[in-house]
PDB file of C-alpha atoms in Angstrom:
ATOM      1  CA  UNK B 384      32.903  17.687   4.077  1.00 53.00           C
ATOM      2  CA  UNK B 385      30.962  14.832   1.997  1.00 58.00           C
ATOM      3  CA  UNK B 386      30.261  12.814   5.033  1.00 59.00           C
ATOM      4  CA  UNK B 387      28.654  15.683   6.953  1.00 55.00           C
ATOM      5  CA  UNK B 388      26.709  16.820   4.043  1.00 57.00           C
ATOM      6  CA  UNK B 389      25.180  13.440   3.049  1.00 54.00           C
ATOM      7  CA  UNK B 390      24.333  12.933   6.470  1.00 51.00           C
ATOM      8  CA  UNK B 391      23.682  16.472   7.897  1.00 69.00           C
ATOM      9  CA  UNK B 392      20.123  17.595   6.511  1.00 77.00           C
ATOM     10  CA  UNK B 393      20.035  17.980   2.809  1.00 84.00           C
ATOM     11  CA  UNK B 394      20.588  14.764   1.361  1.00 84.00           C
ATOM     12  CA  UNK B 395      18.162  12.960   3.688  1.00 86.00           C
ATOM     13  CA  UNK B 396      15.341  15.558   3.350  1.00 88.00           C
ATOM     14  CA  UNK B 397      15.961  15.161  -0.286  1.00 91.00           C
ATOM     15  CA  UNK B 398      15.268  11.384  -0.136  1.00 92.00           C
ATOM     16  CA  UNK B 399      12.478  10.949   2.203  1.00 93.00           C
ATOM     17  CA  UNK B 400      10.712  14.186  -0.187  1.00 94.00           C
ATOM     18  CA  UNK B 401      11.421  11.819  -3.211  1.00 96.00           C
ATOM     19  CA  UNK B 402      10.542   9.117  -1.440  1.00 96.00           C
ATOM     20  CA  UNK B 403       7.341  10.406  -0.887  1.00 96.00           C
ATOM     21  CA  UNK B 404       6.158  10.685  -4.170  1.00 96.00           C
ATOM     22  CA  UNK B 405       8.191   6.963  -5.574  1.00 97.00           C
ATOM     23  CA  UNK B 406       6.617   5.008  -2.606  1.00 97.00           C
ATOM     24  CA  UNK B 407       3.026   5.492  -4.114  1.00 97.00           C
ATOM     25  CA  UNK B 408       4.115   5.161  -7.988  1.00 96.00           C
ATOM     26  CA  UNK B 409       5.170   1.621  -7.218  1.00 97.00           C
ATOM     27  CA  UNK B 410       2.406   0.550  -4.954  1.00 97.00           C
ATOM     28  CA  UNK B 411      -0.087   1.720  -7.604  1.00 95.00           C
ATOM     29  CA  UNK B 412       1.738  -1.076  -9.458  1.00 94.00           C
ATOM     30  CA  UNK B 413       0.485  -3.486  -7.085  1.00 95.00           C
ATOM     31  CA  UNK B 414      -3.453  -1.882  -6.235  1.00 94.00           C
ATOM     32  CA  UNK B 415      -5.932  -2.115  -8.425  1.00 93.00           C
ATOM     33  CA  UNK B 416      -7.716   1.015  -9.246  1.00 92.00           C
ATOM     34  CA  UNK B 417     -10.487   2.444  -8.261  1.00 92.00           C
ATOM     35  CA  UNK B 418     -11.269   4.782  -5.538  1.00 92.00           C
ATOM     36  CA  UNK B 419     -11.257   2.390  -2.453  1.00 94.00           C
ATOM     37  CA  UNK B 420      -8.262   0.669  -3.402  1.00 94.00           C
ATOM     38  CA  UNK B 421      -6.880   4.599  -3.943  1.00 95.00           C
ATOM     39  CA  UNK B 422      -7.548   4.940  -0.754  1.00 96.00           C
ATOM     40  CA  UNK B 423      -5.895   1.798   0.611  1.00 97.00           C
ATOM     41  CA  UNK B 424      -3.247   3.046  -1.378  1.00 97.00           C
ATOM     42  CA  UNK B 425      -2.865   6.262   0.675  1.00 97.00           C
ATOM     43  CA  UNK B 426      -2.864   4.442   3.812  1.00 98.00           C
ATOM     44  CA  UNK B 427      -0.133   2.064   3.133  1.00 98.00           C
ATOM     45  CA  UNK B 428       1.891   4.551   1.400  1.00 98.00           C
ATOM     46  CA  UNK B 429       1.534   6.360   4.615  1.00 98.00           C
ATOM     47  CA  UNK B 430       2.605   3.526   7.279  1.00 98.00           C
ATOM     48  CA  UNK B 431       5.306   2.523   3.998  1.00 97.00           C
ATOM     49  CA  UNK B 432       6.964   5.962   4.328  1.00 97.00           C
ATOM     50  CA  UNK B 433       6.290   6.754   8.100  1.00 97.00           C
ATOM     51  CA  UNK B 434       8.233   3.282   8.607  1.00 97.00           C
ATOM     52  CA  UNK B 435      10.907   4.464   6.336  1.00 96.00           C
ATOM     53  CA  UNK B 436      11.351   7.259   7.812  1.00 96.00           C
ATOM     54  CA  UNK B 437      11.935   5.999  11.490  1.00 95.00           C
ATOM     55  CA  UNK B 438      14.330   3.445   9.475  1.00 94.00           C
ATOM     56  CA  UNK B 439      15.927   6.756   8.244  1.00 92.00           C
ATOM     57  CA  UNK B 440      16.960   8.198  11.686  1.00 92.00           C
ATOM     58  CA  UNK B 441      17.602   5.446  12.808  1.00 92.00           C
ATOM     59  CA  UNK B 442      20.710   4.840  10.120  1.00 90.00           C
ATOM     60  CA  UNK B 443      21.440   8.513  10.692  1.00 87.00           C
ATOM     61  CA  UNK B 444      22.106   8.071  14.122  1.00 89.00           C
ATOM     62  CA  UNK B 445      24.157   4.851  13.431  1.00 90.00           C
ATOM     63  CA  UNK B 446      25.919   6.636  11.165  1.00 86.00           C
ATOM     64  CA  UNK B 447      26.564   9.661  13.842  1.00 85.00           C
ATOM     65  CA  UNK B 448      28.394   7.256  15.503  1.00 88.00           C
ATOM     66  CA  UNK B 449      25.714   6.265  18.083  1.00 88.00           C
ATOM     67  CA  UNK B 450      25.579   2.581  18.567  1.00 89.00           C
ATOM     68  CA  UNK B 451      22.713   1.012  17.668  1.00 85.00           C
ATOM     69  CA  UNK B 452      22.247  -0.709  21.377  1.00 84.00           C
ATOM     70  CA  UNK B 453      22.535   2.242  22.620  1.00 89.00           C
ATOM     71  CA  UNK B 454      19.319   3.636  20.737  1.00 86.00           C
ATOM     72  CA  UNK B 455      17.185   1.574  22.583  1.00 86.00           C
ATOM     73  CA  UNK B 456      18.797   1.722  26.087  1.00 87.00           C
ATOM     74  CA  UNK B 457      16.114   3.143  27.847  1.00 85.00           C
ATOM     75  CA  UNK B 458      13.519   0.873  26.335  1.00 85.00           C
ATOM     76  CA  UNK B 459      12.152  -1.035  23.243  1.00 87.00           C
ATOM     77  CA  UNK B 460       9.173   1.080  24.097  1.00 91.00           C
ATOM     78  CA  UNK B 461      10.716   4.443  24.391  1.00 91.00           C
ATOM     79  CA  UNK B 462      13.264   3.772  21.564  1.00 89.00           C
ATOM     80  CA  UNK B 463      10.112   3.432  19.637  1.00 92.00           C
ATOM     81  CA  UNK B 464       8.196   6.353  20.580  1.00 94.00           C
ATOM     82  CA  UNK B 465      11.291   8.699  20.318  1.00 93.00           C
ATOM     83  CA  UNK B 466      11.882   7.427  16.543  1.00 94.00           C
ATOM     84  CA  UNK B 467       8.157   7.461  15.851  1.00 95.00           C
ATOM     85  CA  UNK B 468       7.956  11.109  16.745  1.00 96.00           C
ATOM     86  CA  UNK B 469      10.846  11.675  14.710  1.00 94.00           C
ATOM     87  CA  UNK B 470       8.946   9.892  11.609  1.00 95.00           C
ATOM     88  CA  UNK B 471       5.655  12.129  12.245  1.00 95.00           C
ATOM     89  CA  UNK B 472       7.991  15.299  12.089  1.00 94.00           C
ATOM     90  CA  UNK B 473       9.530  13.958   8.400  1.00 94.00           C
ATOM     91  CA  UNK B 474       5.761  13.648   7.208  1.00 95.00           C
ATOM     92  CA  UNK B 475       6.083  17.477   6.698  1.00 93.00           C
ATOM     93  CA  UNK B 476       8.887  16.643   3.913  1.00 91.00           C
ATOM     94  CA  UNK B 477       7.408  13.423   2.467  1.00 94.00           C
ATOM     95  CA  UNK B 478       3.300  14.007   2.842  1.00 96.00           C
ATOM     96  CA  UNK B 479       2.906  16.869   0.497  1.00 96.00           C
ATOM     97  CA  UNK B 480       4.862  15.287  -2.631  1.00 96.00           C
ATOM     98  CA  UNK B 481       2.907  11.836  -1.338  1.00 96.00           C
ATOM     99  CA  UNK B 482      -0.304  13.347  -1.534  1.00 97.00           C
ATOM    100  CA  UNK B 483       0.508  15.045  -5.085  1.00 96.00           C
ATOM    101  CA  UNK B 484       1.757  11.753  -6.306  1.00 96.00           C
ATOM    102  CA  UNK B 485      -1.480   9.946  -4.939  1.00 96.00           C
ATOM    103  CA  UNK B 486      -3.831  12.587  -6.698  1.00 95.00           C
ATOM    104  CA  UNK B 487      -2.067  11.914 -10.151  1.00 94.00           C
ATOM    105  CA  UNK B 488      -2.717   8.209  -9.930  1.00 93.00           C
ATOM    106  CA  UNK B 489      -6.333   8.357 -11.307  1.00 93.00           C
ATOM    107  CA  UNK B 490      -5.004  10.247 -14.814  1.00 91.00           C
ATOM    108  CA  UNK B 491      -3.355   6.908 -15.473  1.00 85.00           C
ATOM    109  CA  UNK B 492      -6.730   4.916 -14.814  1.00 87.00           C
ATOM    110  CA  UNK B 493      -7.768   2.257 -18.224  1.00 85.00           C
ATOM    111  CA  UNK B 494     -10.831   0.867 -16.144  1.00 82.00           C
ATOM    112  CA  UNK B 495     -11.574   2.615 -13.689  1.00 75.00           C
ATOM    113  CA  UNK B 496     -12.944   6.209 -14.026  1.00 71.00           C
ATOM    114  CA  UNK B 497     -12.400   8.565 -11.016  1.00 66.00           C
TER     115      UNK B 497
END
């Protein structure tokens, strides 16, 4: 019953939502402010979570029991695509809460003003 739950649907929508708004949080650790480098800051918090999110399906299918040769049978190409589409689909979980997270960022500014 554990097993299916953590890896059915509402443990990993869970993390990639939470993930969302962390992934940002630290990398405003790293960027300075100001609102280019806000904006760099979306952008790589966007690939960031869009490539953890592919990484996510990926272990969820591992974890299905698929192996993990088997994923990209058909293709490095079209193992790709198929787990890329799967990673724009998740942005409807993660984006919001990234976007939120993103627009707090400025509050926290010392030199910067918005």
């Amino acid at each position: 019953m554990i097993q299916g739950f953590a890896d059915g649907l509402i443990v990993p929508a869970a993390a990639l939502a939470f993930l969302g708004w962390l992934v940002p949080r630290i990398l405003s650790l790293i960027f300075p402010e100001g609102v280019r480098a806000l904006l760099l800051l979306a952008l790589t918090s966007f690939v960031a979570l869009l490539a953890l999110s592919m990484a996510a399906f990926i272990g969820l299918y591992v974890l299905r029991g698929v192996p993990f040769s088997e994923l990209f049978y058909a293709g490095p190409m079209d193992g790709l695509f198929h787990f890329l589409r799967l990673g724009l689909a998740s942005t409807l979980l993660w984006a919001p809460l990234m976007i939120l997270s993103i627009a707090g960022l400025p509050k926290h500014w010392v030199k910067e003003t918005w």
